[in-house]
Amino acid sequence: MLDKKKKLKLVLCWHMHQPEYRDLQTGEYKLPWTYLHVIKDYVDMVAHLEAVPKAKAVVNFAPILLEQIEEYARQVACYLHDGISITDPLLAALADPSIPSDTEERMKLVKDCMRANRERQINRYPAFKKLVEMAEWLDQHYDSLRYVNSQFISDMLVWYHLVWMGETVKLTDSRVKRLIEKGSGYTLHERVEIIEIIGEQLANVICRYKVLARKGQIELSVTPYAHPIMPLLLDLNSTHEAIPNAPLPELDAYPGGEERVKWHLEKGVQTFKRLFGFKPKGCWPSEGSISDLTLKILGDFSFDWAASGGSVLRNSLSIPENEKPSGTHHPFKLKKTNIACFFRDDGLSDLIGFEYSKWHADDAVGDLIHHLQNIAAHESDDAVVSIIMDGENAWEYFPANGYYFLSALYQRLAVHPDIELTTFSECLQNKVEVKPLAKLVAGSWVYGTFSTWIGDADKNRGWDMLGDVKWVFDKVISSGRLTDKQIQDAELQLAVCEGSDWFWWFGDYNPGEAVSNFEKQFRLNLANLYRLLGEEPPAYLALSFTQGSGAPVMGGAMRPGVEHL
């Protein structure tokens, strides 16, 4: 036991977010990631906390994700009760009595059922591995597809959804166990059974987090509505605070950016309150992106805390205006703001995100605890270590979707004599020392910069396209020719266009398929907004403007907080 010292405070903050995958004009989901992450990750993450009542965490939800979960739950319920069709093509195919006869449609369906982690999801199940190997052969021998029977595609659809099921579901649901054991020859009845299981997960998941929040076991926090990078909406030049020579878009400033930031915050809090029944005390700004003005606005919105990346703090502490504190594992308060800001321990967070998936779970947790004990030995009594992570994308790289790692993590930390699992709000209630910060260097949790969203030719082109539609939006709104309903629809569509995820994927260092999917959806979103405004979309929206050919770590869905990893 540490001599006469208080326990080291540790906050585990899991951020759950998916962008808007719907074409808001048709209601069709263009990508299935929201419901797949519900059944694999969001249900597992809450189940691990339910299993260890003494554990604590902060869980952050993007409001646009919450709305999609709600909509999926509604659609699946309507399908099961009234036979109303589902607008997600992959989920609809699982329920469809007939398998498409068109060769191209068949190939698309087969390929969609191969988007899973090779080692952890596909190779784990010999029956599915065999189907995928056959599918890869078919991809090379396209003409043979017409001779493939419907059972092959039916089995692909079933197995794909089985491998995406959370580990806690696989271990506790006898229907899932039986279907995995069966291995092949799945019937329509069994496909509908999987829809029922998916429907149950979708219908209950938000409520399960709400119950834990009521018990005080987790703190729920929020992100601006559609996950925009607030500092860039406020001032594109804030890019230069961390990277002085970064090329910027032709757009001088995003028109009406401050008004839009406030819109996203108001709408985000409103959505959160509707689903959880209370106003959150904390905000994880999208991608931990902060600037002086961003923190001031968050304080004006009565948030008690925000959080960002460790590299943002390091950049800020390296400028002469700031005094060097004795320890950095503390919240800080920027001068002239009234909000505490916690900073991510990039080293520990990145160990979980990028390294521990290759370790035995007990060794990984032991190593993490060893690092925490070292911090406790060198930091002051009321140090707070913040491990802030994407709550969904890391686990597919771990054996059993991180089941053994997360179980051991919560169990061992919950009873550790020297470490106290807590939340950001509890830290502030318990009057931990909040250190002063005279000046902030604007940035995000990724490298402490905004380089993931701006500063290369393709990302900058995206900003210019967004700026073009915003000028038109402002002009049409001020003309007074739209009804209140039309204005509301246009505001929502604009919010989706302002989301961070499109810009994340622009750039040739990302994988080709992901870049293509997100770039197409960005152009569709912009075109939809022009049409809602009663304007013709510009011709350039018919043309692709970015392509990917890279192979980043973890497929590019996650980035380390520190650039050299």
PDB file of C-alpha atoms in Angstrom, residues 22 51 55 71-72 99 158 184 250 264 276 291-292 297 326 328 336 356 359-360 367 397 446-447 450 460 533 535:
ATOM      1  CA  ARG A  22     -28.703   7.779 -43.372  1.00  0.00           C
ATOM      2  CA  ALA A  51     -20.973  -7.291 -14.005  1.00  0.00           C
ATOM      3  CA  ALA A  55     -16.466  -0.237 -11.104  1.00  0.00           C
ATOM      4  CA  GLU A  71     -34.521   4.804 -35.206  1.00  0.00           C
ATOM      5  CA  TYR A  72     -33.078   1.299 -35.764  1.00  0.00           C
ATOM      6  CA  ILE A  99     -32.131 -13.790 -52.102  1.00  0.00           C
ATOM      7  CA  VAL A 158     -26.306 -15.266 -40.782  1.00  0.00           C
ATOM      8  CA  SER A 184     -24.684 -23.961 -41.855  1.00  0.00           C
ATOM      9  CA  GLU A 250      -9.491  28.948 -49.871  1.00  0.00           C
ATOM     10  CA  HIS A 264     -24.929  21.821 -32.209  1.00  0.00           C
ATOM     11  CA  PHE A 276     -31.654  10.194 -20.512  1.00  0.00           C
ATOM     12  CA  SER A 291      -9.504  26.247 -28.396  1.00  0.00           C
ATOM     13  CA  ASP A 292      -9.772  29.296 -26.119  1.00  0.00           C
ATOM     14  CA  ILE A 297     -18.541  28.715 -25.058  1.00  0.00           C
ATOM     15  CA  SER A 326       4.898  19.907 -10.973  1.00  0.00           C
ATOM     16  CA  THR A 328       0.264  17.066 -15.373  1.00  0.00           C
ATOM     17  CA  LYS A 336     -11.251  33.824 -18.388  1.00  0.00           C
ATOM     18  CA  TYR A 356      -2.751  -4.678 -25.360  1.00  0.00           C
ATOM     19  CA  TRP A 359      -1.074  -9.413 -24.977  1.00  0.00           C
ATOM     20  CA  HIS A 360      -2.619 -11.944 -22.624  1.00  0.00           C
ATOM     21  CA  ASP A 367       1.104  -3.765 -16.999  1.00  0.00           C
ATOM     22  CA  TYR A 397      -8.582  -6.434 -32.446  1.00  0.00           C
ATOM     23  CA  VAL A 446      -5.050  13.239 -32.270  1.00  0.00           C
ATOM     24  CA  TYR A 447      -1.433  14.491 -32.180  1.00  0.00           C
ATOM     25  CA  PHE A 450      -6.225  19.404 -36.364  1.00  0.00           C
ATOM     26  CA  ASN A 460      -9.221  21.531 -47.599  1.00  0.00           C
ATOM     27  CA  LEU A 533     -32.808  24.884 -50.143  1.00  0.00           C
ATOM     28  CA  GLU A 535     -31.142  25.149 -55.371  1.00  0.00           C
TER      29      GLU A 535
END
